[in-house]
CSV table of C-alpha atoms in Angstrom, one decimal:
chain,number,residue,atom,x,y,z
A,1,MET,CA,-19.3,4.6,-3.0
A,2,THR,CA,-20.2,6.8,-0.1
A,3,THR,CA,-19.4,6.7,3.6
A,4,TYR,CA,-22.0,5.3,5.9
A,5,ALA,CA,-21.6,7.8,8.8
A,6,GLU,CA,-20.0,11.0,9.7
A,7,PRO,CA,-16.4,10.6,11.0
A,8,ARG,CA,-15.5,10.7,14.6
A,9,ALA,CA,-13.4,13.8,15.6
A,10,ASP,CA,-12.0,12.8,19.0
A,11,LEU,CA,-8.3,12.8,17.9
A,12,ALA,CA,-5.4,14.7,19.4
A,13,ALA,CA,-2.3,15.6,17.5
A,14,LEU,CA,1.3,15.9,18.6
A,15,THR,CA,2.2,19.4,17.5
A,16,LEU,CA,5.9,20.3,17.5
A,17,GLU,CA,7.0,23.6,19.1
A,18,PRO,CA,9.1,26.0,16.9
A,19,ALA,CA,12.3,25.0,18.8
A,20,GLU,CA,11.6,21.3,18.0
A,21,THR,CA,11.0,22.1,14.3
A,22,ALA,CA,14.3,24.1,14.2
A,23,LEU,CA,16.1,21.1,15.8
A,24,LEU,CA,14.7,18.8,13.1
A,25,ASP,CA,15.8,21.3,10.4
A,26,GLU,CA,19.4,21.1,11.7
A,27,LEU,CA,19.3,17.3,11.9
A,28,LEU,CA,18.1,17.0,8.3
A,29,ARG,CA,20.8,19.4,7.1
A,30,ASP,CA,23.4,17.2,8.8
A,31,ALA,CA,21.8,14.0,7.4
A,32,THR,CA,22.3,15.1,3.9
A,33,GLN,CA,26.0,14.5,4.4
A,34,LEU,CA,25.6,10.8,5.1
A,35,PRO,CA,27.1,8.6,2.4
A,36,GLY,CA,25.5,5.9,0.3
A,37,PRO,CA,22.1,5.0,-1.2
A,38,LEU,CA,19.2,5.4,1.2
A,39,GLU,CA,18.6,1.7,1.4
A,40,GLU,CA,22.1,1.2,2.7
A,41,MET,CA,22.3,4.3,4.8
A,42,ILE,CA,19.3,3.5,7.0
A,43,GLN,CA,20.8,0.3,8.2
A,44,THR,CA,24.0,1.9,9.6
A,45,GLN,CA,24.8,2.7,13.2
A,46,VAL,CA,25.6,6.2,12.1
A,47,PHE,CA,22.0,6.6,10.9
A,48,ALA,CA,20.7,5.1,14.1
A,49,SER,CA,22.6,7.8,16.0
A,50,PHE,CA,20.9,10.4,13.8
A,51,ALA,CA,17.5,8.9,14.6
A,52,GLY,CA,18.4,9.1,18.3
A,53,ARG,CA,18.7,12.9,17.8
A,54,LEU,CA,15.0,13.3,16.9
A,55,PRO,CA,13.3,15.7,19.3
A,56,ALA,CA,12.7,13.8,22.5
A,57,ARG,CA,8.9,14.4,22.5
A,58,LEU,CA,8.6,13.3,18.9
A,59,ARG,CA,10.7,10.1,19.4
A,60,ALA,CA,8.8,9.3,22.6
A,61,GLY,CA,5.5,9.7,20.8
A,62,ILE,CA,6.5,7.4,18.0
A,63,GLU,CA,7.8,4.8,20.4
A,64,SER,CA,4.7,4.9,22.5
A,65,PHE,CA,2.6,4.5,19.4
A,66,ARG,CA,4.7,1.5,18.4
A,67,ASP,CA,4.5,-0.2,21.8
A,68,THR,CA,1.0,0.6,22.9
A,69,PRO,CA,-1.1,2.0,20.0
A,70,PRO,CA,-4.4,3.6,20.9
A,71,ASP,CA,-7.5,1.8,19.9
A,72,HIS,CA,-8.0,4.1,16.9
A,73,GLY,CA,-4.5,3.1,15.7
A,74,LEU,CA,-3.4,6.5,14.4
A,75,LEU,CA,-0.8,9.1,15.3
A,76,VAL,CA,-0.9,12.6,13.9
A,77,VAL,CA,2.2,14.8,14.1
A,78,ARG,CA,2.1,18.5,13.0
A,79,GLY,CA,4.8,21.1,12.5
A,80,LEU,CA,7.4,19.0,10.6
A,81,PRO,CA,9.9,20.7,8.3
A,82,VAL,CA,9.6,19.3,4.7
A,83,GLY,CA,12.1,21.5,2.8
A,84,ASP,CA,11.6,23.3,-0.5
A,85,ILE,CA,8.8,21.8,-2.5
A,86,PRO,CA,8.7,22.2,-6.3
A,87,ALA,CA,5.6,22.0,-8.5
A,88,THR,CA,3.5,18.9,-7.9
A,89,PRO,CA,4.4,16.4,-10.7
A,90,ALA,CA,1.8,15.7,-13.4
A,91,ALA,CA,2.9,12.3,-14.7
A,92,TYR,CA,3.0,9.0,-12.8
A,93,GLY,CA,6.4,7.9,-11.7
A,94,ALA,CA,8.1,11.3,-11.7
A,95,ASN,CA,11.0,11.4,-9.2
A,96,VAL,CA,11.7,15.0,-8.7
A,97,LEU,CA,12.9,15.1,-5.0
A,98,GLY,CA,15.4,12.3,-4.7
A,99,GLU,CA,16.8,10.5,-1.6
A,100,ARG,CA,18.6,13.5,-0.2
A,101,HIS,CA,15.6,15.7,0.0
A,102,ALA,CA,14.6,16.9,3.5
A,103,SER,CA,11.3,15.0,3.3
A,104,SER,CA,13.0,11.7,2.3
A,105,LEU,CA,15.4,11.9,5.1
A,106,LEU,CA,12.7,12.9,7.5
A,107,VAL,CA,10.5,9.9,6.8
A,108,ALA,CA,13.5,7.6,7.0
A,109,LEU,CA,14.3,9.0,10.5
A,110,VAL,CA,10.7,8.7,11.6
A,111,ALA,CA,10.5,5.1,10.4
A,112,HIS,CA,13.6,4.1,12.2
A,113,PRO,CA,12.0,3.5,15.7
A,114,LEU,CA,9.3,1.6,13.9
A,115,GLY,CA,11.8,-0.9,12.3
A,116,GLY,CA,13.0,0.9,9.2
A,117,LEU,CA,11.7,1.4,5.7
A,118,ILE,CA,10.9,-1.4,3.2
A,119,GLY,CA,10.0,-1.3,-0.5
A,120,TYR,CA,8.5,-3.7,-3.1
A,121,GLU,CA,10.2,-4.3,-6.4
A,122,ASP,CA,6.9,-4.5,-8.2
A,123,GLU,CA,5.5,-1.2,-6.8
A,124,LYS,CA,7.1,2.1,-7.8
A,125,SER,CA,10.2,0.2,-8.9
A,126,GLY,CA,11.2,-0.6,-5.4
A,127,ALA,CA,11.3,3.0,-4.0
A,128,LEU,CA,11.5,3.3,-0.3
A,129,VAL,CA,9.7,6.7,-0.3
A,130,HIS,CA,6.7,7.1,-2.5
A,131,ASP,CA,5.2,10.2,-4.1
A,132,VAL,CA,1.4,10.3,-3.9
A,133,TYR,CA,-0.3,12.9,-6.1
A,134,PRO,CA,-3.2,12.9,-8.6
A,135,VAL,CA,-2.6,11.9,-12.2
A,136,SER,CA,-5.3,12.8,-14.7
A,137,GLY,CA,-5.5,9.4,-16.4
A,138,ASP,CA,-6.0,7.7,-13.0
A,139,ALA,CA,-8.7,10.0,-11.6
A,140,ALA,CA,-11.4,7.3,-11.3
A,141,LYS,CA,-9.2,4.4,-10.3
A,142,PRO,CA,-8.8,3.0,-6.8
A,143,LEU,CA,-5.1,4.2,-6.7
A,144,ASN,CA,-3.0,6.6,-4.7
A,145,SER,CA,-2.8,8.6,-8.0
A,146,GLY,CA,-6.6,8.8,-8.2
A,147,SER,CA,-9.0,11.4,-6.8
A,148,THR,CA,-12.3,9.6,-6.3
A,149,LEU,CA,-13.3,7.9,-3.1
A,150,PHE,CA,-10.8,5.2,-2.2
A,151,ASP,CA,-12.6,2.8,0.1
A,152,PHE,CA,-11.1,1.1,3.2
A,153,HIS,CA,-8.1,-1.2,2.7
A,154,THR,CA,-5.1,-2.8,4.4
A,155,GLU,CA,-1.9,-1.6,2.8
A,156,ASN,CA,-0.5,-4.3,0.4
A,157,VAL,CA,-3.3,-6.7,1.4
A,158,HIS,CA,-2.1,-9.3,-1.0
A,159,HIS,CA,1.5,-9.6,0.2
A,160,PRO,CA,2.7,-12.0,2.9
A,161,VAL,CA,5.2,-9.3,4.2
A,162,ARG,CA,2.9,-6.4,4.8
A,163,PRO,CA,4.2,-3.2,6.5
A,164,SER,CA,3.5,-3.0,10.2
A,165,HIS,CA,2.7,0.7,9.7
A,166,LEU,CA,1.9,3.2,7.0
A,167,GLY,CA,3.2,6.7,7.0
A,168,LEU,CA,1.9,9.7,5.0
A,169,LEU,CA,3.7,13.0,5.1
A,170,CYS,CA,1.9,16.0,3.5
A,171,LEU,CA,4.0,18.3,1.4
A,172,ARG,CA,1.0,20.1,-0.1
A,173,ALA,CA,-2.7,20.1,0.6
A,174,ASP,CA,-5.3,20.0,-2.2
A,175,HIS,CA,-6.6,23.3,-3.4
A,176,ASP,CA,-10.0,23.2,-1.6
A,177,ARG,CA,-8.8,21.4,1.6
A,178,GLN,CA,-11.3,18.7,0.6
A,179,ALA,CA,-9.2,15.5,0.6
A,180,ALA,CA,-9.1,13.6,3.8
A,181,THR,CA,-7.4,10.4,4.9
A,182,MET,CA,-10.0,8.1,6.4
A,183,VAL,CA,-8.9,5.6,9.1
A,184,ALA,CA,-11.0,2.9,10.9
A,185,SER,CA,-9.8,0.5,13.6
A,186,VAL,CA,-10.9,-3.1,13.9
A,187,ARG,CA,-10.7,-2.7,17.7
A,188,GLU,CA,-13.6,-0.2,17.5
A,189,ALA,CA,-15.5,-1.8,14.6
A,190,GLU,CA,-15.5,-5.5,15.7
A,191,PRO,CA,-17.9,-4.9,18.7
A,192,LEU,CA,-20.5,-3.8,16.1
A,193,LEU,CA,-20.5,-7.2,14.5
A,194,THR,CA,-22.5,-10.3,15.5
A,195,ALA,CA,-20.6,-13.2,16.9
A,196,ALA,CA,-21.5,-15.2,13.8
A,197,ASP,CA,-19.9,-12.5,11.5
A,198,ARG,CA,-16.8,-12.4,13.7
A,199,GLU,CA,-16.4,-16.1,13.4
A,200,LEU,CA,-17.0,-16.2,9.7
A,201,LEU,CA,-14.5,-13.4,9.0
A,202,ARG,CA,-11.9,-15.6,10.8
A,203,THR,CA,-12.2,-18.4,8.3
A,204,ASP,CA,-10.2,-18.9,5.1
A,205,ARG,CA,-13.1,-17.9,2.8
A,206,TYR,CA,-11.6,-14.8,1.4
A,207,ARG,CA,-9.1,-14.0,-1.4
A,208,SER,CA,-7.5,-10.8,-2.5
A,209,ARG,CA,-6.5,-9.6,-6.0
A,210,PHE,CA,-3.2,-8.0,-6.3
A,211,PRO,CA,-3.7,-4.2,-6.2
A,212,LEU,CA,-3.6,-2.0,-9.3
A,213,SER,CA,-0.5,-0.3,-8.0
A,214,PHE,CA,1.4,-3.7,-8.2
A,215,THR,CA,-0.1,-4.8,-11.5
A,216,ARG,CA,0.1,-1.7,-13.8
A,217,GLY,CA,-0.3,-2.7,-17.4
A,218,LEU,CA,-2.2,-5.9,-16.7
A,219,ALA,CA,-5.8,-6.5,-17.7
A,220,GLU,CA,-8.3,-7.1,-14.9
A,221,ASP,CA,-8.5,-10.8,-15.6
A,222,GLU,CA,-4.7,-11.0,-15.6
A,223,ARG,CA,-4.2,-9.7,-12.0
A,224,PRO,CA,-3.1,-12.5,-9.7
A,225,VAL,CA,-5.2,-13.6,-6.7
A,226,THR,CA,-4.0,-14.7,-3.3
A,227,GLU,CA,-4.6,-18.1,-1.7
A,228,PRO,CA,-7.6,-18.1,0.6
A,229,HIS,CA,-7.0,-16.1,3.8
A,230,PRO,CA,-9.1,-14.9,6.8
A,231,VAL,CA,-10.0,-11.2,7.2
A,232,LEU,CA,-9.8,-11.2,11.0
A,233,VAL,CA,-7.1,-13.0,13.0
A,234,ASP,CA,-6.0,-13.0,16.6
A,235,GLY,CA,-2.7,-11.3,17.3
A,236,PRO,CA,0.3,-13.1,18.9
A,237,ALA,CA,0.6,-13.6,22.7
A,238,ASP,CA,2.9,-10.6,23.0
A,239,SER,CA,0.6,-8.4,21.1
A,240,PRO,CA,-3.0,-9.6,21.7
A,241,GLY,CA,-6.1,-8.4,20.1
A,242,THR,CA,-7.8,-8.7,16.7
A,243,ARG,CA,-5.9,-7.9,13.5
A,244,VAL,CA,-7.5,-7.1,10.1
A,245,ARG,CA,-6.7,-7.8,6.5
A,246,PHE,CA,-8.9,-6.7,3.6
A,247,ASN,CA,-9.3,-4.3,0.7
A,248,MET,CA,-12.8,-3.5,-0.4
A,249,HIS,CA,-11.7,-3.0,-4.0
A,250,ASN,CA,-9.7,-6.3,-4.1
A,251,THR,CA,-10.8,-8.7,-1.3
A,252,PHE,CA,-13.8,-10.8,-1.9
A,253,GLY,CA,-15.6,-13.6,-0.2
A,254,THR,CA,-15.5,-17.0,-1.9
A,255,ASP,CA,-19.3,-17.6,-1.2
A,256,PRO,CA,-22.3,-15.2,-0.6
A,257,GLN,CA,-22.2,-15.6,3.1
A,258,ALA,CA,-18.6,-14.6,3.4
A,259,GLN,CA,-19.0,-11.7,1.1
A,260,ALA,CA,-22.0,-10.4,3.1
A,261,ALA,CA,-20.0,-10.6,6.3
A,262,LEU,CA,-17.2,-8.6,4.7
A,263,GLU,CA,-19.6,-5.9,3.6
A,264,ARG,CA,-21.0,-5.7,7.1
A,265,LEU,CA,-17.5,-5.3,8.5
A,266,ASN,CA,-16.8,-2.4,6.0
A,267,ARG,CA,-20.0,-0.7,7.1
A,268,ALA,CA,-18.9,-1.0,10.7
A,269,MET,CA,-15.6,0.5,9.7
A,270,HIS,CA,-17.3,3.5,8.2
A,271,THR,CA,-19.4,3.9,11.3
A,272,VAL,CA,-16.3,4.3,13.6
A,273,HIS,CA,-14.0,5.9,11.2
A,274,ARG,CA,-12.1,9.2,11.6
A,275,ALA,CA,-11.1,11.6,8.8
A,276,VAL,CA,-8.0,13.8,8.9
A,277,ARG,CA,-7.3,16.6,6.4
A,278,ALA,CA,-3.5,17.1,6.4
A,279,ASP,CA,-1.7,20.3,5.6
A,280,ARG,CA,2.0,21.0,4.8
A,281,GLY,CA,4.2,19.4,7.5
A,282,ASP,CA,1.6,17.1,8.9
A,283,LEU,CA,2.4,13.4,9.3
A,284,LEU,CA,0.0,10.5,9.7
A,285,LEU,CA,1.2,7.2,11.1
A,286,VAL,CA,-1.3,4.3,10.8
A,287,ASP,CA,-0.9,0.9,12.4
A,288,ASN,CA,-1.5,-1.3,9.4
A,289,ARG,CA,-2.2,-4.4,11.4
A,290,ILE,CA,-5.4,-3.0,13.2
A,291,VAL,CA,-6.4,-0.1,11.0
A,292,VAL,CA,-7.8,0.1,7.4
A,293,HIS,CA,-7.5,3.4,5.7
A,294,GLY,CA,-8.9,5.2,2.7
A,295,ARG,CA,-9.2,8.6,1.0
A,296,SER,CA,-12.2,10.9,0.4
A,297,ASP,CA,-12.7,12.3,-3.1
A,298,PHE,CA,-11.3,15.7,-4.1
A,299,THR,CA,-11.0,17.8,-7.2
A,300,PRO,CA,-7.5,18.2,-8.6
A,301,ARG,CA,-6.6,20.9,-11.1
A,302,TYR,CA,-3.4,19.4,-12.5
A,303,ASP,CA,-1.7,22.8,-12.3
A,304,GLY,CA,1.3,22.1,-10.2
A,305,ASN,CA,-0.3,22.9,-6.9
A,306,ASP,CA,-2.2,19.7,-6.3
A,307,ARG,CA,-2.2,17.5,-3.2
A,308,TRP,CA,1.2,15.8,-2.7
A,309,LEU,CA,2.0,13.3,0.0
A,310,ARG,CA,5.1,11.2,0.7
A,311,ARG,CA,4.2,7.6,1.6
A,312,PHE,CA,6.4,5.1,3.4
A,313,TYR,CA,6.3,1.6,4.9
A,314,PRO,CA,8.0,0.8,8.2
A,315,TYR,CA,8.6,-2.8,9.0
A,316,PRO,CA,10.2,-4.2,12.2
A,317,GLY,CA,12.7,-7.0,12.3
A,318,GLU,CA,15.0,-8.7,9.8
A,319,LEU,CA,14.0,-9.7,6.3
A,320,ARG,CA,15.2,-13.1,5.0
A,321,ALA,CA,17.8,-12.9,2.3
A,322,ASP,CA,15.8,-15.0,-0.1
A,323,VAL,CA,12.8,-12.6,-0.2
A,324,LEU,CA,15.0,-9.5,-1.1
A,325,VAL,CA,16.2,-8.0,-4.3
A,326,ARG,CA,19.6,-7.5,-2.8
A,327,ALA,CA,21.2,-9.3,0.1
A,328,GLY,CA,21.1,-7.2,3.2
A,329,GLY,CA,18.7,-4.8,1.5
A,330,ARG,CA,15.2,-3.6,2.3
A,331,VAL,CA,13.3,-4.1,-1.0
A,332,LEU,CA,11.2,-7.2,-1.4
A,333,SER,CA,11.6,-9.2,-4.7
A,334,LYS,CA,8.8,-9.9,-7.1
A,335,ASP,CA,9.5,-13.6,-6.3
A,336,SER,CA,8.9,-13.0,-2.5
A,337,TYR,CA,5.3,-14.0,-2.6
A,338,ALA,CA,6.0,-17.8,-2.7
A,339,ARG,CA,8.9,-17.7,-0.4
A,340,ALA,CA,7.9,-15.3,2.4
């Protein structure tokens, strides 16, 4: 797979001043003293008060992005403190940082104005903060642990409760500064489609396989498939505009015409896409309702200094008790697909 066009570069970042970074450092040190598991902590009034202490410019930027996202659907923040970083892990599922690490607390605080963190029982054992780094055995797979081109996708395309946003915090860039997160907005891509394609993509002529990250250990023909769904939908009255749902590795049209329209949409996404190369302390926030994202290829060395991101899923509003692993929690059960 290759991209169809060079990325657009018209993107400004919110860069913190040294005083703002220092304020965040102090806030994170204080937050390490908060009691309880992260899943419980983030739902307390005390944690809400800590989130209220985020530097004013950072909090205002996040809230503005939440309420009136730009058409490109991306917010980049630079200059965030991430704490002491050990060697990049080599094996899938390593948990070397823990819930009290500065980066874990930072993403929880950033996610708070966006609705708070959620996790999925069948992805990374329900973790609320994910570690994203290359694993040698996954190099060629369309996974966050891979290193080949990862084409455009909605995060958790298969799930009825998808995160409203996706967050990626960079702890360490790749050796060659080659890896880029690619983002593309339906607001910018849809005008490139014909009226016929726009109408076709709004029909229930698409299905999505469960992603590999949710089905590790299953053979390809054992991976579940969703019920038919549209790729494009109109947003609610209080948030108008087109929304998008597809994964080029897992979503497919149920007939040749539907598949062809999906492929034309993906080409349009490549035409309008932007690419961001993150460095230590850079945060990318993506509106998962209007933006699909991907990753360029890069060359890992598996030497402890490879690219390492922390991924997290904000979700606004309450979650019904019957879709959760624990009552009052923020992790969705494996059984939530049928009930959500």
